[in-house]
Short mmCIF file of C-alpha atoms (C1' of nucleotides) in Angstrom, two decimals:
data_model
loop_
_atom_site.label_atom_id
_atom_site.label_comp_id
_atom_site.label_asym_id
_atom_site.label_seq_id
_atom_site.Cartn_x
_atom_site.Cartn_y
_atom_site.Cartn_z
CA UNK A 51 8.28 -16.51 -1.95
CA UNK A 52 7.06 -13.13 -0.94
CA UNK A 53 3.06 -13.32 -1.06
CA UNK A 54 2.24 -10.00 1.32
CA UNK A 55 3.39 -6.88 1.34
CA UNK A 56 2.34 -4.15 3.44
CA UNK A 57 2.68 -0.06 3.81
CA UNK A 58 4.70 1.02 7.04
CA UNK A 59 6.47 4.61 7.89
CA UNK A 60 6.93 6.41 10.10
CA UNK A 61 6.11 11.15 10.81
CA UNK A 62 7.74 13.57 12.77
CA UNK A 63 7.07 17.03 13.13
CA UNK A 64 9.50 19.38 11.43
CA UNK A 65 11.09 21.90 13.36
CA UNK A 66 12.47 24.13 10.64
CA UNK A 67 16.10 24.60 11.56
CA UNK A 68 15.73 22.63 15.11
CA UNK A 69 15.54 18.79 15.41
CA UNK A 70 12.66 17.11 14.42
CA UNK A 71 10.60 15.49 17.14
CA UNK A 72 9.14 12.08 16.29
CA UNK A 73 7.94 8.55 18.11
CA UNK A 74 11.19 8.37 20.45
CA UNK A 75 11.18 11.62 21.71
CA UNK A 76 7.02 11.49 22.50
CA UNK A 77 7.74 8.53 24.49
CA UNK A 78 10.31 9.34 26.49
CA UNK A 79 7.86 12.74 27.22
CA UNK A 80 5.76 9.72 28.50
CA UNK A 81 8.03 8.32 30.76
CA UNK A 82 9.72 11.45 32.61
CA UNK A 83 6.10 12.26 33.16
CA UNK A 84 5.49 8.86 34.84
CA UNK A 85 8.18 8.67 36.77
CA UNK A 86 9.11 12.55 37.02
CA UNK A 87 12.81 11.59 36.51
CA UNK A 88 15.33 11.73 33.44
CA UNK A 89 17.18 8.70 34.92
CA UNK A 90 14.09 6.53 35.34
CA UNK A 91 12.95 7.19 32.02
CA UNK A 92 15.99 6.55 30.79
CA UNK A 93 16.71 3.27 32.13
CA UNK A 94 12.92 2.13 31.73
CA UNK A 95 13.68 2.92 27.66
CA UNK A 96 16.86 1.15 27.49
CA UNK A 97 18.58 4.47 26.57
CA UNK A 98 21.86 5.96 28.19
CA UNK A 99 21.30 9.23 30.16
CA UNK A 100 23.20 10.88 28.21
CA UNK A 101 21.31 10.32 24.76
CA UNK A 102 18.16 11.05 27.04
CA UNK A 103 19.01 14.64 28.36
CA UNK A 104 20.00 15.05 24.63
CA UNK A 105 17.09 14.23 23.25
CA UNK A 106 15.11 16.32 26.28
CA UNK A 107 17.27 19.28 25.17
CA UNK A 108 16.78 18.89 21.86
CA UNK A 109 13.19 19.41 22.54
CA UNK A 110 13.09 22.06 24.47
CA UNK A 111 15.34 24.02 21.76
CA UNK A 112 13.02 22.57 19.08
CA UNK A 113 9.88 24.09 20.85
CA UNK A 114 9.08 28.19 21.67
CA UNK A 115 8.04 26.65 25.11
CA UNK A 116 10.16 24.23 26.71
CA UNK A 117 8.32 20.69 26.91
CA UNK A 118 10.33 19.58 30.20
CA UNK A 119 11.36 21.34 33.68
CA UNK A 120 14.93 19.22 34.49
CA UNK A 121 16.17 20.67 38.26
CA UNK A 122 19.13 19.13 39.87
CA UNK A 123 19.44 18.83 43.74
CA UNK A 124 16.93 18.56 46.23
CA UNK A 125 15.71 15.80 49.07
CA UNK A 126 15.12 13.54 45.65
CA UNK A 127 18.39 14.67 43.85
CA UNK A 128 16.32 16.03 41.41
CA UNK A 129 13.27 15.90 39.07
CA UNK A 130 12.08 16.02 35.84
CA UNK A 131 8.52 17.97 35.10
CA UNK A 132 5.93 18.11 32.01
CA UNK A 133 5.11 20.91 31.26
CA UNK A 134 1.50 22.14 29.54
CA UNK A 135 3.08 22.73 26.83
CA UNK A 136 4.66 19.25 26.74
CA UNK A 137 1.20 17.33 27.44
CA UNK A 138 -0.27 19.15 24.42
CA UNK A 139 2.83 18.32 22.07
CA UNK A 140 2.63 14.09 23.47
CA UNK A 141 -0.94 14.51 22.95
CA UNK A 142 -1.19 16.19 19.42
CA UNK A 143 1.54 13.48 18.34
CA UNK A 144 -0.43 10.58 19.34
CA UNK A 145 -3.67 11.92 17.68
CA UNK A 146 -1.78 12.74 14.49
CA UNK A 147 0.24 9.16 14.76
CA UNK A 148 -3.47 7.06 15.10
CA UNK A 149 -5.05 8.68 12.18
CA UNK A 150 -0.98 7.82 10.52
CA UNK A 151 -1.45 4.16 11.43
CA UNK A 152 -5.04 4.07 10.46
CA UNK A 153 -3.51 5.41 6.27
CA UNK A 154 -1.08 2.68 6.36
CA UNK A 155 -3.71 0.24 7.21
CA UNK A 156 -6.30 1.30 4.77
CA UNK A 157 -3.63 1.61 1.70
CA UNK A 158 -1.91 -2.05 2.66
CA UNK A 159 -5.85 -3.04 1.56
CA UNK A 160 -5.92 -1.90 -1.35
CA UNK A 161 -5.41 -4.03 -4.30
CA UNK A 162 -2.22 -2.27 -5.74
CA UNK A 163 -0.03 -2.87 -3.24
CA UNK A 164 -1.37 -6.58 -2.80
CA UNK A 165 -1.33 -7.17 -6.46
CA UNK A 166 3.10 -6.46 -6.80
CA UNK D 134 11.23 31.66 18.16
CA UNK D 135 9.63 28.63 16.08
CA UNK D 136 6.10 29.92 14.70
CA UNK D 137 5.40 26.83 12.56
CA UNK D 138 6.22 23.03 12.73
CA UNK D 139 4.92 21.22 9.96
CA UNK D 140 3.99 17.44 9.94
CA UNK D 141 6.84 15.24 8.04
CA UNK D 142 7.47 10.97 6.90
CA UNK D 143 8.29 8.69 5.20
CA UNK D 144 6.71 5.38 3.65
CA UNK D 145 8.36 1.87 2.43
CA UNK D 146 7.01 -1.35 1.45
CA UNK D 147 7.71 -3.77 4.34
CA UNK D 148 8.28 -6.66 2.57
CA UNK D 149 8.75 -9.06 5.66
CA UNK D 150 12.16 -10.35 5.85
CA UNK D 151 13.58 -8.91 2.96
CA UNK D 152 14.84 -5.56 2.89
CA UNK D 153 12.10 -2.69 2.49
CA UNK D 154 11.46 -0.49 -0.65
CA UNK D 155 10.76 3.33 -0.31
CA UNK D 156 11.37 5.93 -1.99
CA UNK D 157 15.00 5.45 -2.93
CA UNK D 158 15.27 2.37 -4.46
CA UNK D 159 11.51 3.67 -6.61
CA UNK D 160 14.23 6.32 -8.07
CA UNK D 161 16.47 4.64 -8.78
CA UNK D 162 14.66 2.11 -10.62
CA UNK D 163 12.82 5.24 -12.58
CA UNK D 164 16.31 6.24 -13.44
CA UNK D 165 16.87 2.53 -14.67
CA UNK D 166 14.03 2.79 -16.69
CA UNK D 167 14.79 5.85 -18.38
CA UNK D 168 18.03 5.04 -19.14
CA UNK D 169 18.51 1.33 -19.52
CA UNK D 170 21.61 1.07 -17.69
CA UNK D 171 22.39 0.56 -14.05
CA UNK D 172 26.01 2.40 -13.89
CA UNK D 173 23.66 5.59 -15.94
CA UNK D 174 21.59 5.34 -13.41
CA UNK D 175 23.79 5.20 -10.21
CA UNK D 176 25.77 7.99 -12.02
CA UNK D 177 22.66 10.36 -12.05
CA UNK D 178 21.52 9.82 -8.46
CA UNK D 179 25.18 10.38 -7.40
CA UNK D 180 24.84 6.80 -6.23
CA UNK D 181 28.10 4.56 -6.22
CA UNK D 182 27.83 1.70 -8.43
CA UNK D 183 28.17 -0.81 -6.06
CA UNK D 184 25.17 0.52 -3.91
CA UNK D 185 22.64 1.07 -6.87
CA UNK D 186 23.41 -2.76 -7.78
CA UNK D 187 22.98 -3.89 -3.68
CA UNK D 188 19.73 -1.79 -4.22
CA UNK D 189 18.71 -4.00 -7.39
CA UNK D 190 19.64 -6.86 -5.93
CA UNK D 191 17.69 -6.35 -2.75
CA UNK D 192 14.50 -4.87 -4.73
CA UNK D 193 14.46 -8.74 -6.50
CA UNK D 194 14.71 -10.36 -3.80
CA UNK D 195 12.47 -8.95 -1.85
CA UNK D 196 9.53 -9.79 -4.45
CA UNK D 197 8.47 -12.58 -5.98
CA UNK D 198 9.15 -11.89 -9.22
CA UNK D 199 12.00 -9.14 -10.61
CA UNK D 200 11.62 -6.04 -10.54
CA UNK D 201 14.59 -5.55 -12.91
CA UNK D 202 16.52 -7.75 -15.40
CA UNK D 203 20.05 -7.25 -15.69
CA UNK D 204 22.53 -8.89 -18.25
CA UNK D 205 25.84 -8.16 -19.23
CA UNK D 206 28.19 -8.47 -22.19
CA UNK D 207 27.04 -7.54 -25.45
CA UNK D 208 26.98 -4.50 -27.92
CA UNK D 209 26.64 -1.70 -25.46
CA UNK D 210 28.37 -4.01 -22.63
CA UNK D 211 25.27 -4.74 -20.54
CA UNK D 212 21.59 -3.51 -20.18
CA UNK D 213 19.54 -3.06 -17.30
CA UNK D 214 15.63 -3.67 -17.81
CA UNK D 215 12.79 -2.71 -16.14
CA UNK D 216 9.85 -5.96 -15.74
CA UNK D 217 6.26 -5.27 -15.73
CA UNK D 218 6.22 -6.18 -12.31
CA UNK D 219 8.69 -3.43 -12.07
CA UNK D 220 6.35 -0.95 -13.54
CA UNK D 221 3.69 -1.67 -11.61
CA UNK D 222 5.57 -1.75 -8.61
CA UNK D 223 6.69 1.92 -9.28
CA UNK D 224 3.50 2.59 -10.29
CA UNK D 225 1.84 1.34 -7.35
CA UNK D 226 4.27 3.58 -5.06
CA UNK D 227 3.59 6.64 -6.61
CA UNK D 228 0.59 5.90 -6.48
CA UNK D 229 0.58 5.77 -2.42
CA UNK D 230 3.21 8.45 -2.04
CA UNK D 231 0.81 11.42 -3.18
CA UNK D 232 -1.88 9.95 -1.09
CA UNK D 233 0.62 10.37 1.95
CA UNK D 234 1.71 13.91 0.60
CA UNK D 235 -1.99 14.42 0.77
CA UNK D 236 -2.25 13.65 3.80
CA UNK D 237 0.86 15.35 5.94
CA UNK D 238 -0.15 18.59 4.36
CA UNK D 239 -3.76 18.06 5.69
CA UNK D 240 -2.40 17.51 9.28
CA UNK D 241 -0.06 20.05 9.14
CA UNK D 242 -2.64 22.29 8.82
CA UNK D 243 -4.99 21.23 11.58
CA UNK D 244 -5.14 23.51 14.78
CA UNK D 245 -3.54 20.75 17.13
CA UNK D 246 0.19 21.41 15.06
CA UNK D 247 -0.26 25.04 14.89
CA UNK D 248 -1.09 25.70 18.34
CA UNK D 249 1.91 23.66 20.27
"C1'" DG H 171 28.33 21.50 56.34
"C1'" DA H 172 28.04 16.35 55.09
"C1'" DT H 173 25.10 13.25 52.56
"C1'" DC H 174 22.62 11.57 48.70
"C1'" DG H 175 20.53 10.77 44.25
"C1'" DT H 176 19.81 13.22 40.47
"C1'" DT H 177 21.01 16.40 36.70
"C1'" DA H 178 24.97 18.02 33.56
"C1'" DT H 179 28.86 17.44 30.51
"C1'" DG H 180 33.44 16.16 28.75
"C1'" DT H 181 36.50 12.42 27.12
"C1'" DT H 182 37.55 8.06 25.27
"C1'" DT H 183 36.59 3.86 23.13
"C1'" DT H 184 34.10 0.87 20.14
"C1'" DA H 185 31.16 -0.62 16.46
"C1'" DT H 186 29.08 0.22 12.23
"C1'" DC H 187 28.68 1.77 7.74
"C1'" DA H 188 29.55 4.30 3.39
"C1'" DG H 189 32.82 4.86 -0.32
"C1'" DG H 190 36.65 4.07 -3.21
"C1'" DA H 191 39.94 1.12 -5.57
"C1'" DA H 192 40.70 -2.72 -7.99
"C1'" DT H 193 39.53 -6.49 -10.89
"C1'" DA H 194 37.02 -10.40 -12.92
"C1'" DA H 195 33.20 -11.87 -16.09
"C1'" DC H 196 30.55 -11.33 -20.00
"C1'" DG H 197 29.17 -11.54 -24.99
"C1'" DA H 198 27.79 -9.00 -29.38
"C1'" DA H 199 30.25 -6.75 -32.94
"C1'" DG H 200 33.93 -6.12 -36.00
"C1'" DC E 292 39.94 -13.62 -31.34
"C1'" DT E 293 40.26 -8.75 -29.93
"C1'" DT E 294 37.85 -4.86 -28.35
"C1'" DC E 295 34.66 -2.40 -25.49
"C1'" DG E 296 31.43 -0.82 -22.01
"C1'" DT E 297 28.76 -2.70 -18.75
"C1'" DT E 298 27.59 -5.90 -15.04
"C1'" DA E 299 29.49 -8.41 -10.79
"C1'" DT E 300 32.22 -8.85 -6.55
"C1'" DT E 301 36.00 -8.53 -3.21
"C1'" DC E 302 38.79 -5.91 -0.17
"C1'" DC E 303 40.29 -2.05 2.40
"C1'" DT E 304 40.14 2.38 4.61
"C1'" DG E 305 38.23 6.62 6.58
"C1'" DA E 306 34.24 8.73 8.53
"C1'" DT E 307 30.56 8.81 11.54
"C1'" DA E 308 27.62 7.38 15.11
"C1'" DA E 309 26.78 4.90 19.37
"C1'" DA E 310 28.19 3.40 23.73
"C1'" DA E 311 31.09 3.35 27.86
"C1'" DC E 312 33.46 5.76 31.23
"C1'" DA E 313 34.38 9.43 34.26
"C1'" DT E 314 33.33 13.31 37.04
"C1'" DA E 315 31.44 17.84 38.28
"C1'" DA E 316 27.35 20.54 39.97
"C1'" DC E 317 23.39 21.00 42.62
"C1'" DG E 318 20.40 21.82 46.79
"C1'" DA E 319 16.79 20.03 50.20
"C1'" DT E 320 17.33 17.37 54.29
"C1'" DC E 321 19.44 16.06 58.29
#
DNA sequence: GATCGTTATGTTTTATCAGGAATAACGAAG
DNA sequence: CTTCGTTATTCCTGATAAAACATAACGATC
């Protein structure tokens, strides 16, 4: 039947009494700062608006420094920033989250979990 | 407001097409062990019944050989059993789980976490 | 001050899932 | 052949989460 197995997770970073922030919210970080709009990320993730500003405000509740600028109005109708406070939270994820993948790989070598 | 975010996760045994094992289904079969009965078991991890036996039934499944033996009728109505591909399946786990405590508490402690 | 595209938020509907209730099946022991 | 405690399985209902829908607020530009 079954003749591999292998190790898979996932990490977040614990917020204490605030919503954790994990792979989801990091990438939508990545797309508002791509596009520098809530909407466009939005869409581009397949997500409703609505869950997106959520998860944006969840953030910036989560954080002492807010991770994203939203303003409403304007020649665009509005626009959504990074700020450097953001950049440094995307970018500590994804360092944390390749040395993450790099564990799973190593332990789905070994022989225990091969060996089941 | 926040002063410290620490690094959290989780880790399962992707078993390709057949449901996962983490660390729910290891406790339960633990209990199982210790106890020799599935409805014992379910009882002490405030588990319904008819989950803990989904749980069994998706832990054999999902390897090639049984993790657990279960058979009914009898002196003491029924038994549950734990194989020794159970044990070294739990064993195996545990095994990888401290290795992944390990390592969130090292990352939580790097600069990068402490510093968003 | 009218327009426009975005942000902001409430309400309603739908889909999914967890849990409980109920009941059958089993087989050693007496 | 009756009893007993456990395993095995179906069905139903309430809770919860996700999605859809609707609409207000905003402010630079013209």
């Amino acid at each position: 039947m079954n003749k591999k197995y292998r190790l898979d997770g996932r990490i977040w970073i614990n917020c204490g009494e605030y919503p954790s922030i994990g792979q989801g919210k990091i990438e939508l970080l990545i797309k508002i700062r791509e596009h520098g709009s809530l909407r466009q990320a939005a869409l581009e993730m397949k997500m409703s608006y609505r869950q997106a500003w959520f998860h944006v405000s969840n953030i910036n509740h989560s954080l002492s420094t807010p991770a994203v600028i939203l303003s409403r109005g304007g020649k665009d109708g509005g626009k959504a920033v990074i700020t450097p406070s953001g950049e440094k939270l995307i970018d500590t994820f994804l360092t944390i989250q390749a040395d993450f993948e790099h564990f799973l790989n190593e332990q789905s070598l070994k022989p225990g979990l091969l060996e089941i």
